[in-house]
Structure formats: C-alpha cells, structure tokens
PDB file of C-alpha atoms in Angstrom:
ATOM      1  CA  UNK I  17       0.000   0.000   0.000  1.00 55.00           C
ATOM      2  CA  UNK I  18       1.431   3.391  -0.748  1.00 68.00           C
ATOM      3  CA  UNK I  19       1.991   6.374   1.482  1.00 75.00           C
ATOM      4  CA  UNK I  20      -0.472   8.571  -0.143  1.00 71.00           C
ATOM      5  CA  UNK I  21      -3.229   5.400   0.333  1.00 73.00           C
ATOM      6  CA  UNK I  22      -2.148   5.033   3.820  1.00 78.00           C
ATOM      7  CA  UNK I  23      -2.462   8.940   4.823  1.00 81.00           C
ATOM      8  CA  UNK I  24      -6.106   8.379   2.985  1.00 80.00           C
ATOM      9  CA  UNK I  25      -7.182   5.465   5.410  1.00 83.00           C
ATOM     10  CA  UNK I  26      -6.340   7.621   8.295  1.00 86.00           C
ATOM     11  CA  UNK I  27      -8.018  10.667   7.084  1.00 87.00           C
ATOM     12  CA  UNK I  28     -11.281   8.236   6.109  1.00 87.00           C
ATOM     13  CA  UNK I  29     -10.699   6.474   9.631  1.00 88.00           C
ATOM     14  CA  UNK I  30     -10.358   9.773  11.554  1.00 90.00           C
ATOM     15  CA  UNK I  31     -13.113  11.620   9.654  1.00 93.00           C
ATOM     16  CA  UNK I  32     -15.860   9.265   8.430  1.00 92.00           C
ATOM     17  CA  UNK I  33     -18.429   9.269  11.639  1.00 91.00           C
ATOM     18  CA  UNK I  34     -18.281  13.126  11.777  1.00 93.00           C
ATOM     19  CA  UNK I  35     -19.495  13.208   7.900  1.00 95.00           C
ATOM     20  CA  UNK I  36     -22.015  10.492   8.212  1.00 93.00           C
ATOM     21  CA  UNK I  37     -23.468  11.925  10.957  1.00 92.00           C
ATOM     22  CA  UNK I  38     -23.885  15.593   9.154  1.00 95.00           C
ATOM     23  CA  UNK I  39     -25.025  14.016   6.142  1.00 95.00           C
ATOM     24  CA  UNK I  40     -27.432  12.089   8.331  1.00 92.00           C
ATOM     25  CA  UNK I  41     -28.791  14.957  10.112  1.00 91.00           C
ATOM     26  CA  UNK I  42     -29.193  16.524   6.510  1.00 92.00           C
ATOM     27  CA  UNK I  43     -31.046  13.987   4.523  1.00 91.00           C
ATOM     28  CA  UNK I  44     -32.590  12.211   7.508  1.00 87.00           C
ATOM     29  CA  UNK I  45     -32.571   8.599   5.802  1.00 87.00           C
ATOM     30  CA  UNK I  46     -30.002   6.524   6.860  1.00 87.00           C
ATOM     31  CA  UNK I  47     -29.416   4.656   3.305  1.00 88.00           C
ATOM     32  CA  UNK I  48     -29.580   8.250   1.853  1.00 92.00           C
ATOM     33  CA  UNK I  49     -26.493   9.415   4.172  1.00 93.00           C
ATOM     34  CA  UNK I  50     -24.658   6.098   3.722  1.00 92.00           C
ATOM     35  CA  UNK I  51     -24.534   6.647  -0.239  1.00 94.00           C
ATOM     36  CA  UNK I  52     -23.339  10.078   0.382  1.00 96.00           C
ATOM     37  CA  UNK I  53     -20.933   9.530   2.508  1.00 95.00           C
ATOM     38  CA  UNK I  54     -19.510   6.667   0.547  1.00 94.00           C
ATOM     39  CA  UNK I  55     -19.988   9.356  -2.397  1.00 95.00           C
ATOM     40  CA  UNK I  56     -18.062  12.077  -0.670  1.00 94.00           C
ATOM     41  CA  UNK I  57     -14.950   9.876   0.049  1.00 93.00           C
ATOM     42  CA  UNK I  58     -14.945   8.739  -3.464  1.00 91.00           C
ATOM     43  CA  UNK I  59     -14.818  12.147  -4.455  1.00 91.00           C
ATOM     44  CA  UNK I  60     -12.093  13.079  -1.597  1.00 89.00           C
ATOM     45  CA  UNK I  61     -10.166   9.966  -2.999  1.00 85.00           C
ATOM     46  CA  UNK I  62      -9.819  10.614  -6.652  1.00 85.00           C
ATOM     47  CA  UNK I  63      -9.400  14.428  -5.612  1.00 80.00           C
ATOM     48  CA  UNK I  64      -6.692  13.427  -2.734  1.00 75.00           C
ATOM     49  CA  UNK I  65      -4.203  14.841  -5.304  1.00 68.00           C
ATOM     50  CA  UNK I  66      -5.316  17.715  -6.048  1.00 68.00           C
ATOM     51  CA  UNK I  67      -5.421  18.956  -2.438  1.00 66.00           C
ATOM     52  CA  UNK I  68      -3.231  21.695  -1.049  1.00 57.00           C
ATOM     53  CA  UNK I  69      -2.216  20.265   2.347  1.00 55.00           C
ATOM     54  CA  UNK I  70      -2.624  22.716   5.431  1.00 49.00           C
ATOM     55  CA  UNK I  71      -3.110  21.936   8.934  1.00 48.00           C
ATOM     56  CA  UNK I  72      -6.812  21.733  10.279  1.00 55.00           C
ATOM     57  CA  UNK I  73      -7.827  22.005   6.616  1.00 81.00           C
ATOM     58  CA  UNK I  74      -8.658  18.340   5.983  1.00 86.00           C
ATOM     59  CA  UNK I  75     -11.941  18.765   7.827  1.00 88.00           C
ATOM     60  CA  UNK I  76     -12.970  21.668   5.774  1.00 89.00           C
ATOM     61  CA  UNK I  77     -12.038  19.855   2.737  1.00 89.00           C
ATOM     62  CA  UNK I  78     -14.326  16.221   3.611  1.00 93.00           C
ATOM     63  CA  UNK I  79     -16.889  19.181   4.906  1.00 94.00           C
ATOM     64  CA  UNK I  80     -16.969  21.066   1.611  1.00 92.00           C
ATOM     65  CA  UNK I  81     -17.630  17.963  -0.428  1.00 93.00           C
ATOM     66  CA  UNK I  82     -20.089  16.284   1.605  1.00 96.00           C
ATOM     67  CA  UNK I  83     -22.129  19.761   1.445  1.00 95.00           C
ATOM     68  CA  UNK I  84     -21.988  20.091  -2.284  1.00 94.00           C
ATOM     69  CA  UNK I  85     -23.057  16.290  -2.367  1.00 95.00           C
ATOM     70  CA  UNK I  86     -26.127  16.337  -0.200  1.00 95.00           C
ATOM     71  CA  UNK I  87     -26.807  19.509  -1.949  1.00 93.00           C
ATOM     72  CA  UNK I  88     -26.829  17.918  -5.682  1.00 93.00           C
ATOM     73  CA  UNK I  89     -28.966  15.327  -3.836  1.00 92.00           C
ATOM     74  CA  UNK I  90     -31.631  17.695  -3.166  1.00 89.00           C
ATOM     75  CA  UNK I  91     -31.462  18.870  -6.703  1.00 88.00           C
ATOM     76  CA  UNK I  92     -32.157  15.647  -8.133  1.00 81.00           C
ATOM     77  CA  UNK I  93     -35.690  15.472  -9.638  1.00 73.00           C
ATOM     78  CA  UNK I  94     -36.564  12.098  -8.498  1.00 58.00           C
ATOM     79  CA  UNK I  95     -38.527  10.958  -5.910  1.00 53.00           C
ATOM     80  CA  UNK I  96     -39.900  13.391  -3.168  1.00 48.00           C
ATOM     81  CA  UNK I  97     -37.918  14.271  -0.623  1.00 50.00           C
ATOM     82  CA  UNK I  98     -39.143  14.278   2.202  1.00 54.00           C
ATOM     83  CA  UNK I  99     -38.240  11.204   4.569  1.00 53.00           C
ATOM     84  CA  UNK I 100     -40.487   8.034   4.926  1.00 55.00           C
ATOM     85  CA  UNK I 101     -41.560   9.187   8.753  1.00 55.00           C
ATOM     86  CA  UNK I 102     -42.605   4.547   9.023  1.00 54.00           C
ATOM     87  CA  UNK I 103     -38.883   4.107   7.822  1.00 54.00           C
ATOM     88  CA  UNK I 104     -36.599   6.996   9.423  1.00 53.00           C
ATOM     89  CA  UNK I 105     -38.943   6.238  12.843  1.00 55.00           C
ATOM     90  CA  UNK I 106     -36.748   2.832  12.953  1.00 55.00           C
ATOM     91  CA  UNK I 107     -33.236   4.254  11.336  1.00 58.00           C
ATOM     92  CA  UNK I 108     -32.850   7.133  13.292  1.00 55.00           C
ATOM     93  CA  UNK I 109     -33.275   5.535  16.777  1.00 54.00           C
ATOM     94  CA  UNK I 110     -30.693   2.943  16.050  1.00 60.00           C
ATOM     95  CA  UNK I 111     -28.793   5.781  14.254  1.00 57.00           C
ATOM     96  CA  UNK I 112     -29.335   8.986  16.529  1.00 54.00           C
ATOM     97  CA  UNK I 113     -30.145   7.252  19.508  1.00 50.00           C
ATOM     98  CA  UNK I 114     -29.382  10.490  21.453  1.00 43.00           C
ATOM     99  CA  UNK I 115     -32.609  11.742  19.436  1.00 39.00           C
ATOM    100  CA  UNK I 116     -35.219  10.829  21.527  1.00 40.00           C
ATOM    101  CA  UNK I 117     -38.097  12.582  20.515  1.00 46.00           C
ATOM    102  CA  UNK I 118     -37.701  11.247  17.003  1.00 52.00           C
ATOM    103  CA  UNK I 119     -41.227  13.245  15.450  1.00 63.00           C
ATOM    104  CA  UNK I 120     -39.955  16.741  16.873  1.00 71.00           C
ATOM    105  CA  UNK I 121     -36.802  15.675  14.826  1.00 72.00           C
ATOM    106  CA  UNK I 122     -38.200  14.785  11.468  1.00 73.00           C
ATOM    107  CA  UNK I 123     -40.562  17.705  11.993  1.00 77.00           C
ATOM    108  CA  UNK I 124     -37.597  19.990  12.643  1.00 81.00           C
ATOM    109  CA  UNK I 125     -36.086  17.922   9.577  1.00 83.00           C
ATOM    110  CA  UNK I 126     -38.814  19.461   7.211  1.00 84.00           C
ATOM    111  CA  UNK I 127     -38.602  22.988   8.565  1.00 87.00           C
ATOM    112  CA  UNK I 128     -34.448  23.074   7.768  1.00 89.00           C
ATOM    113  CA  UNK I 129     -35.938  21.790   4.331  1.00 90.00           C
ATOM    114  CA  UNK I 130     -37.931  24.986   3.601  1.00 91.00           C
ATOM    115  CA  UNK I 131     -34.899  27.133   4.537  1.00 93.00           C
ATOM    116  CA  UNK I 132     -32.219  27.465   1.503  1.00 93.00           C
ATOM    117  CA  UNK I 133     -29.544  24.899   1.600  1.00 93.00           C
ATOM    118  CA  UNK I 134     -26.377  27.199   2.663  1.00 93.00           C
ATOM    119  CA  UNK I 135     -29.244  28.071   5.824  1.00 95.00           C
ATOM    120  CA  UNK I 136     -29.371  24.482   6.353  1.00 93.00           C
ATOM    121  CA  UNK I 137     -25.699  23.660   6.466  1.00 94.00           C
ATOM    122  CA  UNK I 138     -25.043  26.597   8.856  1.00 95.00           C
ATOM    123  CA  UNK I 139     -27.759  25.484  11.048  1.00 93.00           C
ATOM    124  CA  UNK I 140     -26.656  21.961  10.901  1.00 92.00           C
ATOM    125  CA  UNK I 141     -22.653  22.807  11.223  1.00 94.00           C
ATOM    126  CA  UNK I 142     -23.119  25.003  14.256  1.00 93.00           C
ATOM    127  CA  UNK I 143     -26.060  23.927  16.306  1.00 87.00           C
ATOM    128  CA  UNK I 144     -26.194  19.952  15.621  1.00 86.00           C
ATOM    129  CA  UNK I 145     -22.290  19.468  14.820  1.00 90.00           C
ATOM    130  CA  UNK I 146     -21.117  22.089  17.099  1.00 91.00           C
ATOM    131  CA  UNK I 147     -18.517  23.686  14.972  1.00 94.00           C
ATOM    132  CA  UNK I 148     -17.576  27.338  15.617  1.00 94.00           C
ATOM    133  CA  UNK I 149     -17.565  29.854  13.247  1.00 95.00           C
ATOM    134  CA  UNK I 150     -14.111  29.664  12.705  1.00 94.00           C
ATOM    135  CA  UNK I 151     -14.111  26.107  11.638  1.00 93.00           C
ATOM    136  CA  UNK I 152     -17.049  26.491   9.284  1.00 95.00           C
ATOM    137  CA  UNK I 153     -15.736  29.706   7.715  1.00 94.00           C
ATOM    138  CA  UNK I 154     -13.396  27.249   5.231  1.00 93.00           C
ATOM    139  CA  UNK I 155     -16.285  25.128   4.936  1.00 93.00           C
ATOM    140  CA  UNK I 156     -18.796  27.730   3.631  1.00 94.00           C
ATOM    141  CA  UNK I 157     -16.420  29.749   2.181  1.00 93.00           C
ATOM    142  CA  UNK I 158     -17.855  32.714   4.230  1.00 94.00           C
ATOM    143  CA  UNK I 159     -15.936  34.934   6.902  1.00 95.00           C
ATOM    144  CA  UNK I 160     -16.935  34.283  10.365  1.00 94.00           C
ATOM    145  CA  UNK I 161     -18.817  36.901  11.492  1.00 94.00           C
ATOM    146  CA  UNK I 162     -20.737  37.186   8.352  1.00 95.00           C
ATOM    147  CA  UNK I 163     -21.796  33.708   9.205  1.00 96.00           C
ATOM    148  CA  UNK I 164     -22.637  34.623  12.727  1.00 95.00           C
ATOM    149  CA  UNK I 165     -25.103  37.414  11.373  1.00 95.00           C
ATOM    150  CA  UNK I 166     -26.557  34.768   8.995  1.00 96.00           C
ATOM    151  CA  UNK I 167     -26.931  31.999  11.667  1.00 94.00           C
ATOM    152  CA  UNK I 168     -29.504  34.894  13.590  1.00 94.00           C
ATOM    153  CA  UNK I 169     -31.070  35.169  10.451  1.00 95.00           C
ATOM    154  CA  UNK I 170     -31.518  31.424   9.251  1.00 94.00           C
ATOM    155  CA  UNK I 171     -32.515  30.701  13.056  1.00 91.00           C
ATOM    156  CA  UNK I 172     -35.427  33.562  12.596  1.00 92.00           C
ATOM    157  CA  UNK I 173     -36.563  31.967   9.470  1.00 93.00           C
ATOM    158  CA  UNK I 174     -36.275  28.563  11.409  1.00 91.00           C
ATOM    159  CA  UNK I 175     -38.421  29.437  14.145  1.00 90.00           C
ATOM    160  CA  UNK I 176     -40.894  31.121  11.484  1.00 91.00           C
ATOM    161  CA  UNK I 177     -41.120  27.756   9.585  1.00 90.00           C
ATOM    162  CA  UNK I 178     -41.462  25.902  13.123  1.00 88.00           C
ATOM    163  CA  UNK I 179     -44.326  28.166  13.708  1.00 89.00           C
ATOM    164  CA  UNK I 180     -46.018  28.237  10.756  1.00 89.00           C
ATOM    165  CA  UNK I 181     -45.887  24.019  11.235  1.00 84.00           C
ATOM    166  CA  UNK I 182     -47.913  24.527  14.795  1.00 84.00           C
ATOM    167  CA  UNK I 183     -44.187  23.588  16.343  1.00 80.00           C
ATOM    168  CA  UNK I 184     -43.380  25.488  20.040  1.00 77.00           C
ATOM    169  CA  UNK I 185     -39.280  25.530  18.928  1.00 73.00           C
ATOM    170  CA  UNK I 186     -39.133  25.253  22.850  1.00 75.00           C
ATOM    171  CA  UNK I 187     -40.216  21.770  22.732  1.00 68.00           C
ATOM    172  CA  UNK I 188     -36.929  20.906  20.446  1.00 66.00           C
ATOM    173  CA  UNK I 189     -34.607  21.755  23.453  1.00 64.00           C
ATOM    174  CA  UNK I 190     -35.531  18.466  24.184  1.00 53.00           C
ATOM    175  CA  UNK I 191     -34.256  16.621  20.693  1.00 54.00           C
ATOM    176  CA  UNK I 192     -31.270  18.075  21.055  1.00 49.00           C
ATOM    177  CA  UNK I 193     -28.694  16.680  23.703  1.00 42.00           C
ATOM    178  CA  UNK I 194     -25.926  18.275  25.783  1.00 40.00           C
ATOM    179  CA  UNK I 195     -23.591  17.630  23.229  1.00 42.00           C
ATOM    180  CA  UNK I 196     -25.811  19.050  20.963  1.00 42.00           C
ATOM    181  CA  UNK I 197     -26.863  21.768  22.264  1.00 44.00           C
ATOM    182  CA  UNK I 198     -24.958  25.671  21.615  1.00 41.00           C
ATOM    183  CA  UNK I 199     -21.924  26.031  22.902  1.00 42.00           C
ATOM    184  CA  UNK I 200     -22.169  29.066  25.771  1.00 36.00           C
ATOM    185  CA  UNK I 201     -19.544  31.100  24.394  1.00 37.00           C
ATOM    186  CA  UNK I 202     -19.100  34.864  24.082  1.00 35.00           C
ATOM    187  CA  UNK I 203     -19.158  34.878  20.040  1.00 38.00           C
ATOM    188  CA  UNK I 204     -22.321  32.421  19.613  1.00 38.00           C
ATOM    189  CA  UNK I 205     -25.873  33.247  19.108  1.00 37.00           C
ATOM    190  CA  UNK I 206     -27.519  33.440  22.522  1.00 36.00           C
ATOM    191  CA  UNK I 207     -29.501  29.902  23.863  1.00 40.00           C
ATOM    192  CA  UNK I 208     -32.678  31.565  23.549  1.00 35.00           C
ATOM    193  CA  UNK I 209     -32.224  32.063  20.247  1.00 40.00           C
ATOM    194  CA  UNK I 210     -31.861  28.698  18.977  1.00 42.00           C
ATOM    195  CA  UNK I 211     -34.685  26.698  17.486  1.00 45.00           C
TER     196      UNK I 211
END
C-alpha cells in the first residue's frame, strides 16, 4: 500500500463518523447518508491529489464535499424528498439514539428543508455538529462573522417555519442533547435564540 493510500485510510478512519453523521442529520434517511458519505470519500479519494495540504484544513475539505453532495442530492428530480416518517422512525433511533423525541426531529427535519440549503448547512454545522464559526468559515467559504449574522437570520426563518408548522421551537430543546446543544460562548448566538 502506498503512502499517499495510507495517509487516505487515516483521514477516512479519523473523519468518516463526523461526515455520516452531518449528512445524516441533513437527509434524515439513513441509506440516503450512507450513499453520500460513501460518495463524498470517493470524491475526496480521486481528488486526494489535487489537495493543497494545510493543517486543520482536511476537515474543511471532507466538509466542503459532503455539502456540495447532499446539496446535488436535493437537486435531483426524483422521488420526493421528504423522509419516509414509518422508515426513518426505525433508522434514526438505532442511528441517533441520542434523538429521543424522534417526530420533533423529522418535523424539525422538514422545517431546515424549507430554509435554503447554505441556511441548512449553517444550522446543521453550528447547532447539531457544534462547529464554531471559525471552523465552518473554510467550509462555507464565508468569513466568520458574516456567518454569525446569517446563523440569527436562518434561526429567525427557522423558528418562522417551526411556527407556521404549529411547532413550540421550545419543545426541540428536548431533541437536542448536551452535546448538541450551543456552545455558551461569548461569540455564539444566545440559547434563547436557537430553534
């Protein structure tokens, strides 16, 4: 096996559960995000070359690509999109165990739907992943306070959607464990703000 293979395995090793998990929380179908993710490494693979090596930027890079993939999903005109509530039910406790209150979920699922999809990977990135602006910046191409103005933004549209669906975004605290859950830090969004 050559070097360049092995540094691969290690990046797919170290990385792999972080993307599924985004892609996951994206698509909300577990098959879905397993094609995905297989696609974005395929795509991080034959581009392994290409890439301009900097620390903390590998991340960024697996990031980047598994956004423009679930992205292009959602373009696809097949099927509708919206998850199978009698087949995610199943997949996303054995998934997202943490997720216990797996109908607030998929109905907080379709709400990040309605929002545009750079709104949705914010919102996903910083609230459910818990990256900071700083590491997202890269991802999104977007400077991080610009992305800290549009996370208050894509949260008020959020909480409009959640609304508009008869949804108390107060009842999601619960949906969203302490891992999960904003970090309490001088430069995020304030807790009450969240969805």
């Amino acid at each position: 096996m050559t070097d360049a293979r092995q540094r691969f395995d290690r990046i797919y090793d170290r990385h792999f559960e972080a993307i599924f998990r985004y892609v996951l929380r994206r698509v909300a179908n577990v098959a879905e995000a397993e094609d995905l993710t297989a696609q974005t490494f395929y795509r991080a693979l034959r581009g392994y070359w290409r890439f301009r090596w900097t620390d903390g930027n590998v991340s960024a890079w697996l990031y980047r690509i598994a956004t423009n993939e679930v992205n292009s999903h959602f373009r696809r005109p097949r099927r509708e999109r919206g998850p199978d509530p009698s087949t995610v039910t199943v997949e996303l406790r054995d998934a997202e165990n943490q997720l216990a209150v797996h109908r607030l979920y998929l109905d907080l699922h379709r709400a990040l739907r309605a929002l545009d999809p750079a709104d949705q990977a914010l919102i996903v990135l910083r609230y459910f992943e818990q990256k900071p602006y700083d590491e997202i910046a890269p991802i999104l191409r977007r400077r991080p306070g610009t992305l800290a103005m549009r996370a208050n933004r894509a949260l008020k549209k959020l909480k409009n959607e959640l609304q508009q669906r008869g949804i108390d975004h107060e009842e999601l605290r619960g949906i969203l464990t302490p891992a999960e859950r904003p970090r309490s830090t001088g430069r995020n969004i304030p807790a009450q703000a969240a969805p």
